[in-house]
Short mmCIF file of C-alpha atoms and ligand atoms in Angstrom, two decimals:
data_model
loop_
_atom_site.label_atom_id
_atom_site.label_comp_id
_atom_site.label_asym_id
_atom_site.label_seq_id
_atom_site.Cartn_x
_atom_site.Cartn_y
_atom_site.Cartn_z
CA MET A 1 -26.18 -31.78 -111.88
CA GLN A 2 -28.89 -29.69 -113.51
CA LEU A 3 -28.20 -26.18 -114.79
CA SER A 4 -31.06 -23.82 -115.70
CA PHE A 5 -30.67 -20.51 -117.50
CA LEU A 6 -33.21 -17.99 -116.22
CA GLY A 7 -31.85 -14.71 -117.54
CA ALA A 8 -28.95 -13.06 -119.45
CA CYS A 9 -29.73 -15.47 -122.29
CA ARG A 10 -28.97 -13.84 -125.64
CA GLU A 11 -29.29 -10.50 -123.86
CA VAL A 12 -27.44 -8.30 -121.38
CA GLY A 13 -29.42 -7.99 -118.16
CA ARG A 14 -31.22 -10.08 -115.50
CA SER A 15 -28.34 -12.52 -115.01
CA CYS A 16 -29.66 -15.59 -113.17
CA PHE A 17 -28.66 -19.28 -113.21
CA LEU A 18 -29.97 -22.13 -111.09
CA LEU A 19 -27.66 -25.00 -110.23
CA GLU A 20 -29.21 -28.13 -108.74
CA GLY A 21 -26.62 -30.66 -107.63
CA LYS A 22 -25.34 -31.58 -104.18
CA HIS A 23 -26.94 -28.31 -103.15
CA THR A 24 -29.35 -25.92 -104.87
CA LEU A 25 -27.54 -22.68 -105.63
CA LEU A 26 -28.66 -19.57 -107.48
CA LEU A 27 -25.90 -17.65 -109.28
CA ASP A 28 -26.91 -13.96 -109.43
CA ALA A 29 -30.44 -12.57 -109.69
CA GLY A 30 -30.50 -9.33 -111.65
CA VAL A 31 -32.96 -7.08 -113.42
CA LYS A 32 -32.94 -5.80 -116.97
CA PHE A 33 -33.49 -2.16 -117.74
CA SER A 34 -35.15 -1.65 -121.05
CA ARG A 35 -38.48 0.05 -121.80
CA ASN A 36 -40.10 -2.12 -119.15
CA GLU A 37 -38.12 -3.67 -116.37
CA GLU A 38 -37.71 -7.39 -116.90
CA TYR A 39 -36.93 -10.10 -114.39
CA PRO A 40 -35.47 -13.62 -114.35
CA LEU A 41 -37.74 -16.56 -115.12
CA LEU A 42 -38.06 -17.92 -111.58
CA ASP A 43 -41.21 -19.20 -109.89
CA ARG A 44 -42.02 -19.33 -106.18
CA LYS A 45 -41.52 -23.10 -106.00
CA GLN A 46 -37.98 -22.80 -107.36
CA ILE A 47 -37.28 -19.89 -105.06
CA ARG A 48 -38.23 -21.91 -101.98
CA ARG A 49 -35.85 -24.72 -103.02
CA ILE A 50 -32.80 -22.45 -103.22
CA GLU A 51 -30.28 -23.12 -100.43
CA LYS A 52 -27.92 -20.27 -101.14
CA VAL A 53 -27.64 -17.31 -103.50
CA ILE A 54 -24.19 -16.44 -104.83
CA LEU A 55 -23.75 -12.84 -105.96
CA SER A 56 -20.86 -12.13 -108.34
CA HIS A 57 -20.90 -8.30 -108.08
CA ALA A 58 -23.04 -5.32 -107.22
CA HIS A 59 -24.33 -4.12 -110.61
CA LEU A 60 -28.13 -4.31 -110.68
CA ASP A 61 -28.21 -6.55 -113.73
CA HIS A 62 -26.76 -9.15 -111.32
CA SER A 63 -28.15 -8.10 -107.92
CA GLY A 64 -31.37 -6.14 -108.51
CA TYR A 65 -33.76 -9.09 -108.14
CA ILE A 66 -32.30 -10.54 -104.92
CA PRO A 67 -34.65 -8.68 -102.51
CA ALA A 68 -37.58 -9.98 -104.58
CA LEU A 69 -36.46 -13.52 -103.69
CA TYR A 70 -37.00 -12.67 -100.02
CA ALA A 71 -40.37 -11.17 -100.91
CA SER A 72 -41.24 -14.58 -102.44
CA GLY A 73 -40.28 -16.60 -99.37
CA TYR A 74 -36.54 -17.17 -99.74
CA LYS A 75 -34.96 -17.46 -96.30
CA GLY A 76 -31.33 -18.35 -96.98
CA LYS A 77 -28.03 -16.49 -97.27
CA VAL A 78 -26.43 -14.47 -100.05
CA ALA A 79 -22.70 -15.07 -100.41
CA CYS A 80 -20.74 -12.08 -101.70
CA THR A 81 -17.64 -10.00 -100.97
CA LYS A 82 -17.80 -7.04 -98.59
CA PRO A 83 -17.52 -4.31 -101.26
CA THR A 84 -20.31 -6.07 -103.17
CA ARG A 85 -22.56 -5.86 -100.13
CA ASP A 86 -21.70 -2.20 -99.51
CA PHE A 87 -22.31 -1.21 -103.13
CA THR A 88 -25.47 -3.26 -103.44
CA GLN A 89 -26.87 -1.53 -100.39
CA ILE A 90 -26.63 1.94 -101.97
CA LEU A 91 -27.71 0.75 -105.42
CA LEU A 92 -30.83 -0.98 -104.12
CA ALA A 93 -31.75 2.00 -101.95
CA ASP A 94 -31.44 4.23 -105.00
CA TYR A 95 -33.42 1.81 -107.16
CA LEU A 96 -36.25 1.83 -104.62
CA ARG A 97 -36.18 5.60 -104.32
CA LEU A 98 -36.48 6.05 -108.09
CA ASN A 99 -39.05 3.26 -108.68
CA PRO A 100 -41.12 2.95 -105.51
CA GLU A 101 -44.08 1.50 -107.42
CA LEU A 102 -42.22 -0.42 -110.10
CA ALA A 103 -39.66 -2.28 -107.98
CA PRO A 104 -40.59 -5.93 -107.33
CA PHE A 105 -39.73 -5.62 -103.62
CA LYS A 106 -39.93 -3.33 -100.58
CA GLU A 107 -37.42 -1.87 -98.18
CA THR A 108 -38.00 -4.70 -95.69
CA ASP A 109 -36.90 -7.19 -98.37
CA VAL A 110 -33.71 -5.21 -98.96
CA ASN A 111 -33.03 -5.31 -95.22
CA GLN A 112 -33.61 -9.07 -95.16
CA PHE A 113 -31.02 -9.43 -97.88
CA LEU A 114 -28.48 -7.19 -96.16
CA THR A 115 -28.78 -8.95 -92.81
CA ASN A 116 -28.42 -12.36 -94.47
CA THR A 117 -25.13 -11.91 -96.31
CA GLU A 118 -22.28 -14.36 -95.95
CA LEU A 119 -19.14 -12.33 -96.61
CA LEU A 120 -16.33 -14.19 -98.36
CA GLU A 121 -12.80 -13.17 -99.23
CA TYR A 122 -11.29 -14.23 -102.52
CA GLY A 123 -10.02 -17.79 -102.17
CA GLU A 124 -12.12 -18.61 -99.11
CA ARG A 125 -14.62 -21.51 -99.11
CA ASP A 126 -18.24 -20.84 -98.13
CA SER A 127 -20.12 -22.54 -95.26
CA LEU A 128 -21.38 -25.36 -97.54
CA ASN A 129 -17.83 -25.95 -98.78
CA MET A 130 -19.27 -25.57 -102.28
CA ILE A 131 -17.97 -22.31 -103.71
CA GLN A 132 -14.99 -20.00 -103.80
CA PHE A 133 -14.45 -16.52 -105.29
CA ARG A 134 -11.68 -15.23 -107.53
CA ASP A 135 -11.07 -11.54 -108.28
CA ALA A 136 -12.88 -10.72 -111.54
CA GLY A 137 -11.25 -7.30 -112.07
CA HIS A 138 -14.56 -5.79 -113.25
CA ILE A 139 -15.50 -3.49 -110.35
CA LEU A 140 -14.31 -3.33 -106.75
CA GLY A 141 -15.15 -6.64 -105.03
CA SER A 142 -16.34 -8.34 -108.23
CA ALA A 143 -15.92 -12.10 -108.26
CA MET A 144 -15.76 -15.09 -110.55
CA VAL A 145 -17.42 -18.06 -108.87
CA GLU A 146 -15.86 -21.53 -108.70
CA VAL A 147 -18.39 -24.21 -107.75
CA TYR A 148 -17.30 -27.64 -106.52
CA ASP A 149 -20.24 -29.95 -107.28
CA THR A 150 -20.05 -33.39 -108.91
CA GLN A 151 -18.32 -31.43 -111.64
CA ARG A 152 -16.27 -28.27 -111.28
CA LEU A 153 -17.99 -25.18 -112.61
CA LEU A 154 -16.67 -21.67 -113.23
CA TYR A 155 -19.08 -18.76 -113.60
CA THR A 156 -17.15 -15.72 -114.83
CA GLY A 157 -19.74 -13.08 -113.93
CA ASP A 158 -18.51 -9.89 -115.61
CA PHE A 159 -14.73 -9.89 -115.80
CA SER A 160 -11.88 -7.86 -117.17
CA CYS A 161 -8.42 -9.06 -118.12
CA ARG A 162 -6.81 -5.62 -117.92
CA SER A 163 -5.80 -3.75 -114.85
CA THR A 164 -7.11 -0.20 -114.67
CA ARG A 165 -6.04 2.83 -112.65
CA LEU A 166 -7.93 1.43 -109.65
CA LEU A 167 -8.21 -2.33 -110.01
CA PRO A 168 -6.01 -5.30 -110.77
CA SER A 169 -7.07 -7.56 -113.65
CA ALA A 170 -9.03 -10.80 -113.17
CA ASP A 171 -7.14 -13.54 -111.35
CA LEU A 172 -6.99 -16.33 -113.94
CA ASN A 173 -4.04 -18.13 -112.36
CA GLY A 174 -4.39 -21.90 -112.85
CA VAL A 175 -8.07 -21.55 -113.67
CA ASP A 176 -9.83 -24.72 -114.90
CA ALA A 177 -13.27 -26.38 -114.73
CA ASP A 178 -15.52 -28.93 -116.45
CA VAL A 179 -18.32 -26.44 -117.00
CA LEU A 180 -17.88 -22.78 -117.88
CA ILE A 181 -20.60 -20.12 -117.82
CA MET A 182 -18.96 -17.12 -119.45
CA GLU A 183 -20.01 -13.59 -120.23
CA GLY A 184 -19.93 -12.67 -123.91
CA THR A 185 -20.62 -8.91 -123.81
CA TYR A 186 -17.76 -8.16 -126.20
CA GLY A 187 -17.49 -11.54 -127.90
CA GLY A 188 -18.45 -10.31 -131.39
CA VAL A 189 -16.13 -10.45 -134.39
CA ASN A 190 -15.47 -6.71 -134.21
CA ASP A 191 -14.97 -6.51 -130.46
CA GLN A 192 -11.24 -5.98 -130.14
CA ARG A 193 -10.34 -3.26 -127.68
CA ALA A 194 -7.46 -0.84 -127.51
CA SER A 195 -5.21 -0.72 -124.44
CA SER A 196 -6.46 1.01 -121.27
CA LYS A 197 -3.90 3.75 -121.84
CA GLU A 198 -5.08 4.43 -125.36
CA LEU A 199 -8.73 4.43 -124.28
CA ALA A 200 -8.00 6.95 -121.53
CA GLN A 201 -6.13 9.15 -124.00
CA ARG A 202 -9.07 9.04 -126.40
CA LEU A 203 -11.50 10.02 -123.65
CA VAL A 204 -9.37 12.95 -122.56
CA SER A 205 -8.79 14.35 -126.05
CA SER A 206 -12.51 14.15 -126.79
CA VAL A 207 -13.24 16.11 -123.60
CA GLN A 208 -10.55 18.69 -124.39
CA LYS A 209 -11.97 19.32 -127.88
CA THR A 210 -15.31 20.33 -126.38
CA LEU A 211 -13.69 22.49 -123.70
CA ASP A 212 -11.74 24.26 -126.47
CA LYS A 213 -15.05 25.29 -128.01
CA GLY A 214 -16.30 26.55 -124.65
CA GLY A 215 -18.77 23.71 -124.16
CA LYS A 216 -19.72 21.33 -121.38
CA VAL A 217 -19.22 17.59 -121.46
CA LEU A 218 -21.68 15.14 -119.95
CA ILE A 219 -20.23 11.71 -119.22
CA PRO A 220 -23.01 9.30 -118.23
CA THR A 221 -21.52 6.37 -116.33
CA PHE A 222 -22.38 3.44 -114.16
CA ALA A 223 -22.44 4.79 -110.58
CA ILE A 224 -19.98 2.10 -109.62
CA GLY A 225 -16.86 1.12 -111.46
CA ARG A 226 -16.69 3.21 -114.59
CA GLY A 227 -17.72 6.38 -112.72
CA GLN A 228 -14.66 6.23 -110.48
CA GLU A 229 -12.40 5.20 -113.35
CA VAL A 230 -13.52 8.23 -115.39
CA LEU A 231 -12.98 10.57 -112.42
CA PHE A 232 -9.51 9.15 -111.87
CA ILE A 233 -8.52 9.59 -115.50
CA LEU A 234 -9.79 13.18 -115.69
CA GLU A 235 -8.16 14.10 -112.36
CA ASN A 236 -4.79 12.60 -113.28
CA PHE A 237 -4.67 14.31 -116.66
CA MET A 238 -5.67 17.65 -115.11
CA ARG A 239 -3.05 17.32 -112.42
CA SER A 240 -0.32 16.64 -114.97
CA GLY A 241 -1.51 19.56 -117.13
CA HIS A 242 -2.63 17.40 -120.05
CA LEU A 243 -6.26 18.37 -119.67
CA GLU A 244 -7.59 21.86 -119.01
CA SER A 245 -8.52 22.39 -115.36
CA VAL A 246 -12.27 22.88 -115.13
CA PRO A 247 -14.73 21.81 -112.44
CA ILE A 248 -15.72 18.14 -112.53
CA PHE A 249 -19.24 17.82 -111.21
CA MET A 250 -20.05 14.41 -109.79
CA ASP A 251 -23.70 13.80 -109.34
CA GLY A 252 -25.81 10.95 -108.04
CA MET A 253 -24.32 7.83 -106.56
CA VAL A 254 -20.88 8.40 -108.04
CA ARG A 255 -19.69 10.25 -104.93
CA LYS A 256 -21.14 7.77 -102.43
CA ALA A 257 -19.51 4.97 -104.35
CA LEU A 258 -16.18 6.81 -104.16
CA ARG A 259 -16.45 6.72 -100.37
CA ILE A 260 -17.04 2.96 -100.45
CA HIS A 261 -13.91 2.56 -102.56
CA ARG A 262 -11.93 4.34 -99.85
CA HIS A 263 -13.45 2.19 -97.10
CA ASN A 264 -12.59 -0.99 -98.97
CA ALA A 265 -9.06 0.00 -99.89
CA LEU A 266 -7.84 -3.58 -99.42
CA TYR A 267 -9.55 -4.57 -102.66
CA LEU A 268 -7.88 -1.84 -104.73
CA LYS A 269 -4.74 -2.16 -106.79
CA ASP A 270 -1.54 -2.33 -104.69
CA GLU A 271 -0.20 1.14 -105.47
CA ILE A 272 -3.51 2.88 -104.65
CA LYS A 273 -3.91 0.71 -101.55
CA ARG A 274 -0.47 1.79 -100.37
CA ARG A 275 -1.24 5.47 -100.94
CA ILE A 276 -4.39 5.21 -98.85
CA LEU A 277 -3.02 3.06 -96.06
CA THR A 278 0.44 4.55 -95.61
CA SER A 279 0.14 8.27 -96.35
CA GLU A 280 -2.10 11.25 -95.75
CA ASP A 281 -2.57 11.49 -99.48
CA ASP A 282 -6.15 10.64 -100.46
CA PRO A 283 -6.37 9.65 -104.12
CA PHE A 284 -10.15 10.02 -103.99
CA LYS A 285 -10.03 13.72 -103.13
CA SER A 286 -9.37 16.47 -105.63
CA LYS A 287 -9.72 20.23 -105.79
CA HIS A 288 -11.44 19.75 -109.14
CA TYR A 289 -14.34 17.69 -107.80
CA VAL A 290 -17.60 19.51 -107.10
CA THR A 291 -20.69 17.72 -105.82
CA PRO A 292 -23.90 19.56 -106.64
CA THR A 293 -26.95 18.73 -104.58
CA SER A 294 -30.26 18.52 -106.39
CA LYS A 295 -30.96 22.09 -105.26
CA ASP A 296 -27.87 23.73 -106.69
CA ARG A 297 -27.52 21.91 -109.97
CA HIS A 298 -28.11 25.24 -111.73
CA GLU A 299 -24.51 26.15 -110.74
CA VAL A 300 -23.36 23.57 -113.21
CA PHE A 301 -25.16 25.29 -116.04
CA GLU A 302 -23.85 28.74 -115.10
CA LYS A 303 -20.27 27.64 -115.70
CA GLU A 304 -19.04 28.12 -119.22
CA LYS A 305 -16.89 25.01 -119.25
CA ALA A 306 -17.49 21.98 -117.10
CA ILE A 307 -17.41 18.21 -117.02
CA ILE A 308 -20.33 16.31 -115.51
CA VAL A 309 -20.05 12.68 -114.45
CA ALA A 310 -23.44 11.21 -113.57
CA PRO A 311 -25.35 7.92 -113.70
CA SER A 312 -26.90 6.08 -115.30
CA GLY A 313 -24.42 5.04 -117.95
CA MET A 314 -27.02 4.02 -120.52
CA LEU A 315 -29.20 7.09 -119.87
CA SER A 316 -31.93 4.79 -118.61
CA GLY A 317 -32.59 6.97 -115.52
CA GLY A 318 -30.80 9.00 -112.86
CA PRO A 319 -29.42 12.55 -113.02
CA SER A 320 -27.64 12.02 -116.37
CA LEU A 321 -31.06 12.45 -118.06
CA LEU A 322 -31.65 15.79 -116.44
CA TYR A 323 -28.26 17.05 -117.63
CA LEU A 324 -28.78 15.68 -121.12
CA LYS A 325 -32.02 17.64 -121.41
CA ALA A 326 -30.39 20.82 -120.15
CA LEU A 327 -27.38 20.57 -122.47
CA ALA A 328 -29.25 19.26 -125.52
CA ASN A 329 -29.87 22.53 -127.30
CA ASP A 330 -26.28 23.77 -127.66
CA ARG A 331 -23.99 22.44 -130.39
CA LYS A 332 -20.93 23.33 -128.32
CA ASN A 333 -21.84 20.70 -125.71
CA LYS A 334 -21.12 17.00 -125.88
CA VAL A 335 -22.39 13.79 -124.39
CA LEU A 336 -19.67 11.17 -124.18
CA LEU A 337 -20.78 7.55 -123.86
CA THR A 338 -18.15 5.45 -122.11
CA GLY A 339 -19.74 2.06 -121.65
CA TYR A 340 -21.78 -0.71 -123.15
CA GLN A 341 -25.22 0.55 -124.33
CA ALA A 342 -27.88 -2.17 -124.07
CA GLU A 343 -30.65 -2.63 -126.60
CA GLY A 344 -33.77 -0.66 -125.71
CA THR A 345 -31.97 2.12 -123.79
CA LEU A 346 -31.73 5.81 -124.67
CA GLY A 347 -27.95 5.46 -124.69
CA ARG A 348 -28.24 2.85 -127.42
CA GLN A 349 -30.52 5.14 -129.48
CA LEU A 350 -27.91 7.90 -129.27
CA SER A 351 -25.16 5.47 -130.17
CA ASP A 352 -27.24 4.38 -133.20
CA GLY A 353 -27.51 7.99 -134.38
CA VAL A 354 -31.04 8.85 -133.27
CA ARG A 355 -31.29 12.55 -132.41
CA ASP A 356 -35.04 13.04 -131.86
CA VAL A 357 -35.65 11.30 -128.57
CA GLU A 358 -38.03 11.16 -125.68
CA ILE A 359 -36.77 12.12 -122.23
CA ASP A 360 -39.18 11.74 -119.31
CA GLY A 361 -42.13 11.76 -121.72
CA GLU A 362 -40.94 14.90 -123.49
CA ARG A 363 -39.77 15.08 -127.13
CA VAL A 364 -36.28 16.53 -127.31
CA HIS A 365 -34.15 17.27 -130.35
CA LEU A 366 -30.48 16.83 -129.57
CA LYS A 367 -28.19 19.45 -131.06
CA LEU A 368 -25.25 18.62 -128.82
CA GLU A 369 -22.49 16.36 -130.10
CA VAL A 370 -22.68 12.65 -129.31
CA GLU A 371 -19.45 10.69 -129.13
CA GLU A 372 -18.29 7.36 -127.75
CA ALA A 373 -15.07 6.71 -125.88
CA ARG A 374 -15.58 3.29 -124.43
CA LEU A 375 -13.54 2.23 -121.46
CA SER A 376 -13.20 -1.47 -120.98
CA ALA A 377 -14.58 -3.23 -117.91
CA HIS A 378 -15.24 -6.49 -119.78
CA ALA A 379 -12.97 -8.98 -121.48
CA ASP A 380 -12.85 -8.52 -125.27
CA ARG A 381 -13.19 -11.24 -127.89
CA ASP A 382 -9.56 -12.35 -127.89
CA GLU A 383 -9.48 -12.45 -124.09
CA LEU A 384 -12.66 -14.53 -123.95
CA ILE A 385 -11.24 -17.04 -126.42
CA HIS A 386 -7.94 -17.06 -124.53
CA LEU A 387 -9.76 -18.04 -121.33
CA VAL A 388 -11.34 -21.09 -122.98
CA ARG A 389 -8.07 -22.05 -124.65
CA ASN A 390 -6.41 -22.19 -121.25
CA MET A 391 -8.96 -24.36 -119.46
CA PRO A 392 -7.91 -27.93 -120.36
CA SER A 393 -10.72 -29.84 -118.59
CA LEU A 394 -13.70 -28.12 -120.22
CA LYS A 395 -16.62 -30.26 -121.40
CA ASN A 396 -19.37 -27.65 -121.67
CA VAL A 397 -19.21 -23.92 -122.30
CA PHE A 398 -22.27 -21.68 -121.97
CA VAL A 399 -22.12 -18.17 -123.43
CA VAL A 400 -24.43 -15.70 -121.65
CA HIS A 401 -24.61 -11.94 -120.96
CA GLY A 402 -24.30 -10.78 -124.57
CA GLU A 403 -26.62 -9.90 -127.41
CA GLU A 404 -27.72 -12.84 -129.53
CA ARG A 405 -25.56 -12.09 -132.55
CA THR A 406 -22.53 -11.48 -130.33
CA CYS A 407 -22.98 -14.73 -128.41
CA LEU A 408 -23.37 -16.69 -131.65
CA GLU A 409 -20.24 -15.10 -133.12
CA LEU A 410 -18.31 -16.09 -130.01
CA LYS A 411 -19.70 -19.62 -130.22
CA ASP A 412 -18.42 -19.90 -133.81
CA ALA A 413 -14.94 -18.94 -132.68
CA LEU A 414 -15.01 -21.38 -129.76
CA ASP A 415 -16.31 -24.23 -131.95
CA LEU A 416 -13.41 -23.58 -134.26
CA LEU A 417 -11.01 -23.62 -131.33
CA ALA A 418 -12.38 -26.99 -130.15
CA LYS A 419 -11.80 -28.39 -133.63
CA LYS A 420 -8.30 -26.96 -133.95
CA GLN A 421 -7.20 -28.13 -130.52
CA GLU A 422 -9.04 -31.46 -131.03
CA ARG A 423 -10.83 -30.97 -127.75
CA PRO A 424 -14.22 -32.42 -126.88
CA PHE A 425 -15.96 -29.42 -125.32
CA LYS A 426 -19.39 -28.30 -126.52
CA VAL A 427 -20.45 -24.66 -126.79
CA HIS A 428 -24.02 -23.59 -126.03
CA VAL A 429 -25.86 -20.30 -126.33
CA PRO A 430 -28.82 -21.06 -124.05
CA SER A 431 -32.28 -19.56 -124.43
CA ARG A 432 -34.15 -18.28 -121.41
CA GLY A 433 -35.78 -21.16 -119.53
CA GLU A 434 -33.50 -23.80 -121.04
CA SER A 435 -32.12 -26.51 -118.71
CA PHE A 436 -29.16 -28.87 -119.14
CA SER A 437 -28.36 -32.11 -117.32
CA LEU A 438 -24.62 -32.38 -116.97
ZN1 ZN B 1 -21.17 -5.57 -114.17
ZN1 ZN B 2 -23.41 -7.40 -116.10
#
């Protein structure tokens, strides 16, 4: 069995791994959003050899390159869950709309992808009898992939060990494998996270502080996952009177994604599922939600106090940029970063304290407050180590989907664990293009 690392190596973005064993499988094919868009290291010859693509979840750093495979002659299926297909459809359409020239594929390639999906439930084997999904608890429909080749392999994709207001946590029941490809986004020595409750509380009090001053709060989020989580938190706290009632403007794909959550209620947490399926009560509707169209966005700015939830979460595009520019000049306003900010993005610059920035080619000085209230959609360091500790058969562990320093810090901890537990597994932090025979 040969395993090649084509992306997400010492970086977050363009996840892509090629597995050549009994069958040739590609695990994810994403893009990376930095100054220039960057793609996995795949050539046409390799693409033609692929028998099946396995997609862990909809985020574009895992899915954004799949239509390009069809553009390069791939003719096979893409195995994913139903919510993943539904989300990917709207994300890819949006990606094409925003980057018609830049995108490495055309609408026909997206259609090829969407008509060639093999939909799998968690726990169901695929048509080759090679893979099976487990709930990854990261976004609706997200999956960890178990591969049954000459050795057993587990690819975690992005996963979260904590249940949120909407989703159950990753299903790690009885999990084991010989080979583990794990994300390491928050694997660094300082990456311990507070509880979901505490994080929500922190977010809400930061919002309230700005409302007290009569300002507006911009919350840039991923269109899918964090966007809905943020809306749910704000709505619940407003309803219980613990957050001032002001309009919550949802812009961009956040609203469309909300609809897909409702249509895929079966994948939600039990209590939300029950509310949707057995009562008239719709947890995705609220009197506080307002959806501005691109024409009436000015309404948002006429309000004295407001909360705006808009993609993209790292300020690398989408309506959040437009709002940032409009709110930049007033100290009363705040931009609240809630997620991971990748190297090379505007969000990362803000997080690093840069206040003179370029937005759409224009120099802007930011007077508004910048704060972070990170919600967790990824396992933290202790949870990552815990996963490895509880997989007794491991022989090889590959840390991907994390910045270089973070991955190396996680490797140190795992090496130590192997020594302490007197276990024979090896830990690798692969470079892009590196292959391993297992
Ligand atoms: Zn993700
Ligand atoms: Zn990811």
